[in-house]
PDB file of C-alpha atoms in Angstrom:
ATOM      1  CA  MET A   1     104.508  86.385 110.114  1.00 43.00           C
ATOM      2  CA  GLY A   2     104.553  85.622 113.835  1.00 48.00           C
ATOM      3  CA  VAL A   3     104.529  88.130 116.666  1.00 55.00           C
ATOM      4  CA  LYS A   4     107.986  89.614 117.117  1.00 58.00           C
ATOM      5  CA  ASN A   5     109.006  90.702 120.611  1.00 66.00           C
ATOM      6  CA  ILE A   6     112.570  91.958 120.110  1.00 59.00           C
ATOM      7  CA  PHE A   7     113.423  94.694 117.588  1.00 66.00           C
ATOM      8  CA  LYS A   8     116.629  96.507 116.596  1.00 74.00           C
ATOM      9  CA  ARG A   9     116.303  99.103 113.847  1.00 82.00           C
ATOM     10  CA  TYR A  10     116.398 102.708 112.717  1.00 88.00           C
ATOM     11  CA  GLU A  11     113.103 104.600 112.854  1.00 90.00           C
ATOM     12  CA  LEU A  12     112.682 107.644 110.610  1.00 93.00           C
ATOM     13  CA  LYS A  13     109.648 109.917 110.749  1.00 96.00           C
ATOM     14  CA  PHE A  14     108.091 112.198 108.139  1.00 97.00           C
ATOM     15  CA  ILE A  15     104.982 114.401 108.145  1.00 97.00           C
ATOM     16  CA  LEU A  16     102.972 114.067 104.916  1.00 98.00           C
ATOM     17  CA  THR A  17      99.967 115.879 103.556  1.00 97.00           C
ATOM     18  CA  THR A  18      96.915 113.761 102.736  1.00 97.00           C
ATOM     19  CA  GLN A  19      97.679 114.162  99.018  1.00 97.00           C
ATOM     20  CA  GLN A  20     101.287 112.983  99.477  1.00 98.00           C
ATOM     21  CA  TYR A  21     100.018 110.031 101.497  1.00 98.00           C
ATOM     22  CA  ILE A  22      97.672 109.009  98.660  1.00 98.00           C
ATOM     23  CA  GLN A  23     100.457 109.339  96.072  1.00 98.00           C
ATOM     24  CA  LEU A  24     102.939 107.351  98.168  1.00 98.00           C
ATOM     25  CA  LYS A  25     100.471 104.540  98.818  1.00 97.00           C
ATOM     26  CA  GLU A  26      99.926 104.204  95.063  1.00 97.00           C
ATOM     27  CA  LEU A  27     103.690 104.018  94.488  1.00 98.00           C
ATOM     28  CA  MET A  28     104.085 101.449  97.275  1.00 97.00           C
ATOM     29  CA  LYS A  29     101.870  98.889  95.551  1.00 96.00           C
ATOM     30  CA  LYS A  30     104.859  97.820  93.470  1.00 96.00           C
ATOM     31  CA  TYR A  31     107.237  97.383  96.414  1.00 97.00           C
ATOM     32  CA  MET A  32     105.264  96.857  99.634  1.00 96.00           C
ATOM     33  CA  GLN A  33     102.470  94.659 100.949  1.00 94.00           C
ATOM     34  CA  GLY A  34     100.100  95.045 103.863  1.00 91.00           C
ATOM     35  CA  ASP A  35     101.026  93.757 107.286  1.00 84.00           C
ATOM     36  CA  GLU A  36      99.027  90.827 108.693  1.00 77.00           C
ATOM     37  CA  PHE A  37      97.265  93.268 111.034  1.00 69.00           C
ATOM     38  CA  GLY A  38      96.506  95.627 108.123  1.00 72.00           C
ATOM     39  CA  LYS A  39      94.702  98.642 109.519  1.00 90.00           C
ATOM     40  CA  SER A  40      94.561  98.742 113.303  1.00 94.00           C
ATOM     41  CA  THR A  41      93.875 101.086 116.182  1.00 97.00           C
ATOM     42  CA  ILE A  42      96.913 101.229 118.438  1.00 97.00           C
ATOM     43  CA  CYS A  43      96.418 102.339 122.028  1.00 98.00           C
ATOM     44  CA  ASN A  44      99.260 103.167 124.415  1.00 98.00           C
ATOM     45  CA  LEU A  45      99.744 104.087 128.052  1.00 98.00           C
ATOM     46  CA  TYR A  46     103.020 105.934 128.615  1.00 98.00           C
ATOM     47  CA  PHE A  47     104.624 105.537 132.036  1.00 98.00           C
ATOM     48  CA  ASP A  48     106.600 108.376 133.565  1.00 98.00           C
ATOM     49  CA  THR A  49     107.527 110.037 136.830  1.00 97.00           C
ATOM     50  CA  PRO A  50     105.179 112.653 138.358  1.00 96.00           C
ATOM     51  CA  ASP A  51     107.414 115.426 136.970  1.00 96.00           C
ATOM     52  CA  TYR A  52     107.670 113.785 133.496  1.00 97.00           C
ATOM     53  CA  LEU A  53     111.386 113.085 133.854  1.00 97.00           C
ATOM     54  CA  LEU A  54     111.499 110.507 131.041  1.00 97.00           C
ATOM     55  CA  ILE A  55     109.851 112.584 128.335  1.00 96.00           C
ATOM     56  CA  ARG A  56     111.698 115.757 129.388  1.00 95.00           C
ATOM     57  CA  HIS A  57     114.973 113.877 129.010  1.00 95.00           C
ATOM     58  CA  SER A  58     113.859 112.460 125.655  1.00 93.00           C
ATOM     59  CA  ILE A  59     113.010 115.908 124.259  1.00 92.00           C
ATOM     60  CA  GLU A  60     116.568 117.041 124.973  1.00 91.00           C
ATOM     61  CA  LYS A  61     117.742 114.538 122.297  1.00 88.00           C
ATOM     62  CA  PRO A  62     120.325 112.688 124.404  1.00 90.00           C
ATOM     63  CA  VAL A  63     122.603 109.964 123.031  1.00 91.00           C
ATOM     64  CA  TYR A  64     120.614 107.408 125.054  1.00 94.00           C
ATOM     65  CA  LYS A  65     116.976 107.466 126.087  1.00 93.00           C
ATOM     66  CA  GLU A  66     114.342 104.969 127.126  1.00 95.00           C
ATOM     67  CA  LYS A  67     110.603 104.726 127.677  1.00 96.00           C
ATOM     68  CA  LEU A  68     108.050 102.283 129.011  1.00 98.00           C
ATOM     69  CA  ARG A  69     104.583 101.887 127.602  1.00 98.00           C
ATOM     70  CA  LEU A  70     101.693  99.456 127.614  1.00 98.00           C
ATOM     71  CA  ARG A  71     100.242  98.812 124.150  1.00 97.00           C
ATOM     72  CA  SER A  72      97.073  97.211 122.831  1.00 97.00           C
ATOM     73  CA  TYR A  73      95.648  96.701 119.373  1.00 95.00           C
ATOM     74  CA  GLY A  74      92.147  98.045 119.692  1.00 96.00           C
ATOM     75  CA  THR A  75      90.414  98.749 123.005  1.00 97.00           C
ATOM     76  CA  PRO A  76      91.106  95.757 125.249  1.00 97.00           C
ATOM     77  CA  LYS A  77      89.109  94.100 127.993  1.00 97.00           C
ATOM     78  CA  ASN A  78      90.695  93.032 131.269  1.00 96.00           C
ATOM     79  CA  ASP A  79      91.511  89.587 129.875  1.00 97.00           C
ATOM     80  CA  SER A  80      92.722  90.794 126.442  1.00 97.00           C
ATOM     81  CA  THR A  81      96.395  90.429 125.518  1.00 97.00           C
ATOM     82  CA  VAL A  82      98.408  93.653 125.693  1.00 98.00           C
ATOM     83  CA  PHE A  83     102.142  94.291 125.424  1.00 97.00           C
ATOM     84  CA  ALA A  84     104.454  95.833 128.012  1.00 97.00           C
ATOM     85  CA  GLU A  85     107.150  97.491 125.908  1.00 97.00           C
ATOM     86  CA  LEU A  86     110.551  98.794 126.895  1.00 96.00           C
ATOM     87  CA  LYS A  87     111.901 101.005 124.130  1.00 93.00           C
ATOM     88  CA  LYS A  88     115.472 102.264 124.109  1.00 92.00           C
ATOM     89  CA  LYS A  89     117.295 104.481 121.630  1.00 90.00           C
ATOM     90  CA  TYR A  90     121.074 104.726 121.450  1.00 89.00           C
ATOM     91  CA  LYS A  91     122.869 106.711 118.739  1.00 84.00           C
ATOM     92  CA  SER A  92     119.753 106.695 116.504  1.00 81.00           C
ATOM     93  CA  VAL A  93     119.304 102.907 116.744  1.00 87.00           C
ATOM     94  CA  VAL A  94     116.029 101.790 118.336  1.00 89.00           C
ATOM     95  CA  TYR A  95     115.883  98.671 120.494  1.00 90.00           C
ATOM     96  CA  LYS A  96     112.425  97.492 121.491  1.00 90.00           C
ATOM     97  CA  ARG A  97     111.625  94.584 123.774  1.00 92.00           C
ATOM     98  CA  ARG A  98     108.133  93.570 124.759  1.00 95.00           C
ATOM     99  CA  ILE A  99     106.137  90.853 126.436  1.00 95.00           C
ATOM    100  CA  GLY A 100     102.458  89.982 126.125  1.00 96.00           C
ATOM    101  CA  MET A 101     100.081  89.361 129.021  1.00 97.00           C
ATOM    102  CA  SER A 102      96.487  90.157 129.962  1.00 97.00           C
ATOM    103  CA  GLU A 103      95.631  93.820 130.518  1.00 98.00           C
ATOM    104  CA  GLN A 104      94.736  93.077 134.125  1.00 97.00           C
ATOM    105  CA  ASP A 105      98.014  91.274 134.837  1.00 97.00           C
ATOM    106  CA  ALA A 106     100.013  93.963 133.023  1.00 98.00           C
ATOM    107  CA  MET A 107      98.547  96.796 135.094  1.00 98.00           C
ATOM    108  CA  LYS A 108      99.091  94.875 138.333  1.00 97.00           C
ATOM    109  CA  PHE A 109     102.682  94.163 137.280  1.00 97.00           C
ATOM    110  CA  LEU A 110     103.519  97.709 136.177  1.00 98.00           C
ATOM    111  CA  CYS A 111     101.515  99.688 138.745  1.00 97.00           C
ATOM    112  CA  GLU A 112     101.457  97.403 141.782  1.00 96.00           C
ATOM    113  CA  ARG A 113     104.602  95.341 141.095  1.00 95.00           C
ATOM    114  CA  ASN A 114     102.689  92.061 141.241  1.00 95.00           C
ATOM    115  CA  PRO A 115     105.030  89.276 140.103  1.00 90.00           C
ATOM    116  CA  VAL A 116     104.577  87.767 136.641  1.00 92.00           C
ATOM    117  CA  LYS A 117     106.394  85.053 134.689  1.00 90.00           C
ATOM    118  CA  ASP A 118     110.137  85.491 135.149  1.00 93.00           C
ATOM    119  CA  THR A 119     111.784  86.274 131.804  1.00 94.00           C
ATOM    120  CA  GLN A 120     114.702  88.412 130.647  1.00 94.00           C
ATOM    121  CA  ILE A 121     112.271  91.089 129.451  1.00 94.00           C
ATOM    122  CA  THR A 122     110.244  91.205 132.690  1.00 95.00           C
ATOM    123  CA  ARG A 123     113.516  91.486 134.632  1.00 95.00           C
ATOM    124  CA  GLU A 124     114.547  94.436 132.458  1.00 95.00           C
ATOM    125  CA  ILE A 125     111.163  96.081 133.046  1.00 97.00           C
ATOM    126  CA  ASP A 126     111.485  95.427 136.791  1.00 96.00           C
ATOM    127  CA  TYR A 127     114.887  97.130 136.779  1.00 96.00           C
ATOM    128  CA  PHE A 128     113.421 100.106 134.884  1.00 97.00           C
ATOM    129  CA  LEU A 129     110.579 100.427 137.427  1.00 97.00           C
ATOM    130  CA  ASP A 130     113.047 100.307 140.321  1.00 97.00           C
ATOM    131  CA  PHE A 131     115.450 102.779 138.719  1.00 97.00           C
ATOM    132  CA  TYR A 132     112.731 105.390 138.116  1.00 97.00           C
ATOM    133  CA  ASN A 133     111.003 104.781 141.455  1.00 97.00           C
ATOM    134  CA  ASN A 134     107.836 103.160 140.112  1.00 97.00           C
ATOM    135  CA  PRO A 135     106.658 105.452 137.300  1.00 98.00           C
ATOM    136  CA  LYS A 136     102.916 105.536 136.689  1.00 98.00           C
ATOM    137  CA  PRO A 137     100.666 105.956 133.620  1.00 98.00           C
ATOM    138  CA  MET A 138     100.797 109.636 132.675  1.00 98.00           C
ATOM    139  CA  VAL A 139      99.442 109.881 129.107  1.00 98.00           C
ATOM    140  CA  TYR A 140      97.105 107.771 126.969  1.00 98.00           C
ATOM    141  CA  LEU A 141      97.818 107.950 123.236  1.00 98.00           C
ATOM    142  CA  SER A 142      96.006 106.258 120.343  1.00 98.00           C
ATOM    143  CA  TYR A 143      96.107 106.345 116.547  1.00 98.00           C
ATOM    144  CA  GLU A 144      94.837 104.611 113.439  1.00 97.00           C
ATOM    145  CA  ARG A 145      97.728 102.756 111.788  1.00 96.00           C
ATOM    146  CA  GLU A 146      98.291 101.174 108.393  1.00 96.00           C
ATOM    147  CA  ALA A 147     101.357  98.919 108.330  1.00 95.00           C
ATOM    148  CA  PHE A 148     103.304  97.587 105.355  1.00 96.00           C
ATOM    149  CA  PHE A 149     106.472  95.570 104.812  1.00 93.00           C
ATOM    150  CA  SER A 150     108.715  95.158 101.785  1.00 94.00           C
ATOM    151  CA  LYS A 151     108.054  92.355  99.311  1.00 94.00           C
ATOM    152  CA  THR A 152     111.801  91.660  99.231  1.00 92.00           C
ATOM    153  CA  ASP A 153     112.879  92.494 102.802  1.00 88.00           C
ATOM    154  CA  SER A 154     110.533  91.752 105.716  1.00 81.00           C
ATOM    155  CA  ASP A 155     112.699  93.914 108.032  1.00 85.00           C
ATOM    156  CA  PHE A 156     111.849  97.032 106.011  1.00 93.00           C
ATOM    157  CA  ARG A 157     108.536  98.443 107.219  1.00 94.00           C
ATOM    158  CA  MET A 158     106.457 101.555 106.676  1.00 96.00           C
ATOM    159  CA  THR A 159     103.532 102.712 108.784  1.00 96.00           C
ATOM    160  CA  PHE A 160     101.042 105.550 108.386  1.00 97.00           C
ATOM    161  CA  ASP A 161      99.457 107.014 111.528  1.00 97.00           C
ATOM    162  CA  ARG A 162      96.344 109.180 111.458  1.00 96.00           C
ATOM    163  CA  ASN A 163      93.836 110.455 114.003  1.00 96.00           C
ATOM    164  CA  ILE A 164      96.487 110.633 116.738  1.00 98.00           C
ATOM    165  CA  LEU A 165      94.710 111.394 120.023  1.00 98.00           C
ATOM    166  CA  TRP A 166      95.978 111.924 123.566  1.00 98.00           C
ATOM    167  CA  ARG A 167      94.650 112.519 127.060  1.00 98.00           C
ATOM    168  CA  ASP A 168      96.112 112.742 130.576  1.00 97.00           C
ATOM    169  CA  TYR A 169      93.025 111.448 132.413  1.00 97.00           C
ATOM    170  CA  ASP A 170      91.086 108.146 132.304  1.00 97.00           C
ATOM    171  CA  LEU A 171      94.473 106.453 132.090  1.00 98.00           C
ATOM    172  CA  SER A 172      93.395 102.958 131.153  1.00 97.00           C
ATOM    173  CA  LEU A 173      93.548 101.166 127.806  1.00 98.00           C
ATOM    174  CA  CYS A 174      90.089  99.783 128.551  1.00 98.00           C
ATOM    175  CA  LYS A 175      88.467 103.238 128.688  1.00 97.00           C
ATOM    176  CA  GLY A 176      88.279 103.553 124.889  1.00 95.00           C
ATOM    177  CA  VAL A 177      89.649 105.766 122.133  1.00 97.00           C
ATOM    178  CA  TYR A 178      89.166 109.507 122.647  1.00 97.00           C
ATOM    179  CA  GLY A 179      91.198 112.602 123.419  1.00 98.00           C
ATOM    180  CA  GLU A 180      92.710 115.667 121.788  1.00 97.00           C
ATOM    181  CA  PRO A 181      94.201 115.497 118.279  1.00 97.00           C
ATOM    182  CA  ILE A 182      97.935 115.993 117.769  1.00 96.00           C
ATOM    183  CA  LEU A 183      98.155 116.326 113.986  1.00 95.00           C
ATOM    184  CA  LYS A 184      96.355 118.838 111.805  1.00 92.00           C
ATOM    185  CA  LYS A 185      93.464 117.460 109.730  1.00 91.00           C
ATOM    186  CA  ASN A 186      95.535 117.361 106.545  1.00 94.00           C
ATOM    187  CA  GLN A 187      98.532 115.574 108.088  1.00 97.00           C
ATOM    188  CA  VAL A 188      99.677 111.954 108.186  1.00 98.00           C
ATOM    189  CA  LEU A 189     102.691 110.624 110.100  1.00 98.00           C
ATOM    190  CA  LEU A 190     104.907 108.245 108.115  1.00 98.00           C
ATOM    191  CA  GLU A 191     107.357 106.063 110.031  1.00 96.00           C
ATOM    192  CA  VAL A 192     110.037 104.155 108.139  1.00 96.00           C
ATOM    193  CA  LYS A 193     111.574 101.265 110.079  1.00 93.00           C
ATOM    194  CA  THR A 194     114.677  99.624 108.695  1.00 91.00           C
ATOM    195  CA  ALA A 195     117.736  97.692 109.770  1.00 84.00           C
ATOM    196  CA  ALA A 196     119.699  99.053 106.800  1.00 79.00           C
ATOM    197  CA  ALA A 197     119.189 101.768 104.163  1.00 83.00           C
ATOM    198  CA  ILE A 198     116.050 103.343 102.673  1.00 90.00           C
ATOM    199  CA  PRO A 199     115.327 101.981  99.153  1.00 93.00           C
ATOM    200  CA  MET A 200     115.970 104.300  96.225  1.00 96.00           C
ATOM    201  CA  TRP A 201     112.315 104.497  95.130  1.00 97.00           C
ATOM    202  CA  LEU A 202     111.321 105.920  98.523  1.00 97.00           C
ATOM    203  CA  THR A 203     114.328 108.247  98.701  1.00 96.00           C
ATOM    204  CA  MET A 204     113.385 109.680  95.300  1.00 97.00           C
ATOM    205  CA  PHE A 205     109.741 110.173  96.292  1.00 98.00           C
ATOM    206  CA  LEU A 206     110.689 112.014  99.482  1.00 97.00           C
ATOM    207  CA  SER A 207     113.219 114.172  97.634  1.00 97.00           C
ATOM    208  CA  GLU A 208     110.893 115.053  94.750  1.00 97.00           C
ATOM    209  CA  ASN A 209     108.153 116.082  97.180  1.00 97.00           C
ATOM    210  CA  HIS A 210     110.495 118.005  99.518  1.00 97.00           C
ATOM    211  CA  ILE A 211     109.594 115.785 102.462  1.00 97.00           C
ATOM    212  CA  TYR A 212     112.241 115.857 105.167  1.00 95.00           C
ATOM    213  CA  LYS A 213     112.949 113.743 108.230  1.00 94.00           C
ATOM    214  CA  THR A 214     111.520 115.089 111.465  1.00 93.00           C
ATOM    215  CA  SER A 215     112.100 114.268 115.135  1.00 88.00           C
ATOM    216  CA  PHE A 216     108.347 114.282 115.773  1.00 91.00           C
ATOM    217  CA  SER A 217     107.333 112.524 119.012  1.00 93.00           C
ATOM    218  CA  LYS A 218     103.699 111.744 119.787  1.00 95.00           C
ATOM    219  CA  TYR A 219     104.229 111.594 123.533  1.00 96.00           C
ATOM    220  CA  GLY A 220     106.608 114.562 123.386  1.00 95.00           C
ATOM    221  CA  THR A 221     104.004 116.677 121.585  1.00 95.00           C
ATOM    222  CA  ALA A 222     101.362 115.748 124.166  1.00 96.00           C
ATOM    223  CA  TYR A 223     103.741 116.621 127.008  1.00 96.00           C
ATOM    224  CA  LYS A 224     104.539 120.044 125.501  1.00 95.00           C
ATOM    225  CA  THR A 225     100.810 120.831 125.487  1.00 95.00           C
ATOM    226  CA  ILE A 226     100.507 119.715 129.126  1.00 95.00           C
ATOM    227  CA  PHE A 227     103.522 121.863 130.068  1.00 93.00           C
ATOM    228  CA  GLU A 228     102.250 124.957 128.222  1.00 92.00           C
ATOM    229  CA  ARG A 229      98.853 124.658 129.916  1.00 89.00           C
ATOM    230  CA  SER A 230     100.456 124.333 133.346  1.00 87.00           C
ATOM    231  CA  LEU A 231     102.411 127.540 132.706  1.00 87.00           C
ATOM    232  CA  LYS A 232      99.217 129.371 131.727  1.00 81.00           C
ATOM    233  CA  GLU A 233      97.507 128.160 134.898  1.00 77.00           C
ATOM    234  CA  GLU A 234     100.427 129.337 137.016  1.00 74.00           C
ATOM    235  CA  LYS A 235     100.257 132.798 135.427  1.00 73.00           C
ATOM    236  CA  HIS A 236      96.484 132.878 135.910  1.00 67.00           C
ATOM    237  CA  TYR A 237      96.752 132.170 139.626  1.00 68.00           C
ATOM    238  CA  ALA A 238      99.890 134.239 140.194  1.00 60.00           C
TER     239      ALA A 238
END
């Protein structure tokens, strides 16, 4: 499978226990196969305004929301390929567009507005940067991911994320993987990505194990911690 740069799909999230994760992976052997990247460490830089306008708006669950992030697979070097991603959600449907370039060029493009190859996606990112008055990296977020796709439908995907870490300092993908954990030790985040319906075998597993859809947001959870700490600091100095 080649690298896909434009996505349109539903994304459903579920929090599993480690035991449920083990059981589900065993069940999946019949229906799913590992992605070409298999297990990977995904690193992200989330861009936002100084007052976190984008994530605050997202948490309010509006009909439309959007975000900009820079993503790498593993810790990159300056000349490694990373992906500038513009992710939009409208009425529960997720649209993701991204473009690959070196980490150095990406940071100069996103942070300093250095020109890059003119494409439809870079023009959309340029518009986003103008509209939000040049947002900057605000949170680094990484996680260990296992990715799978259906043996009968390559558009149906499932991913498991563990060891989700965040930090709001050292905001560079090249600085390495470290930060504060978001999930509890016994938790795994399952994301189901589909252009249509969830297959019956998965629906039955979720139902039998009383696993329900959640609106869990990695960046949103990190922001809530940042916000709560700022409130405590204000009270301390008041």
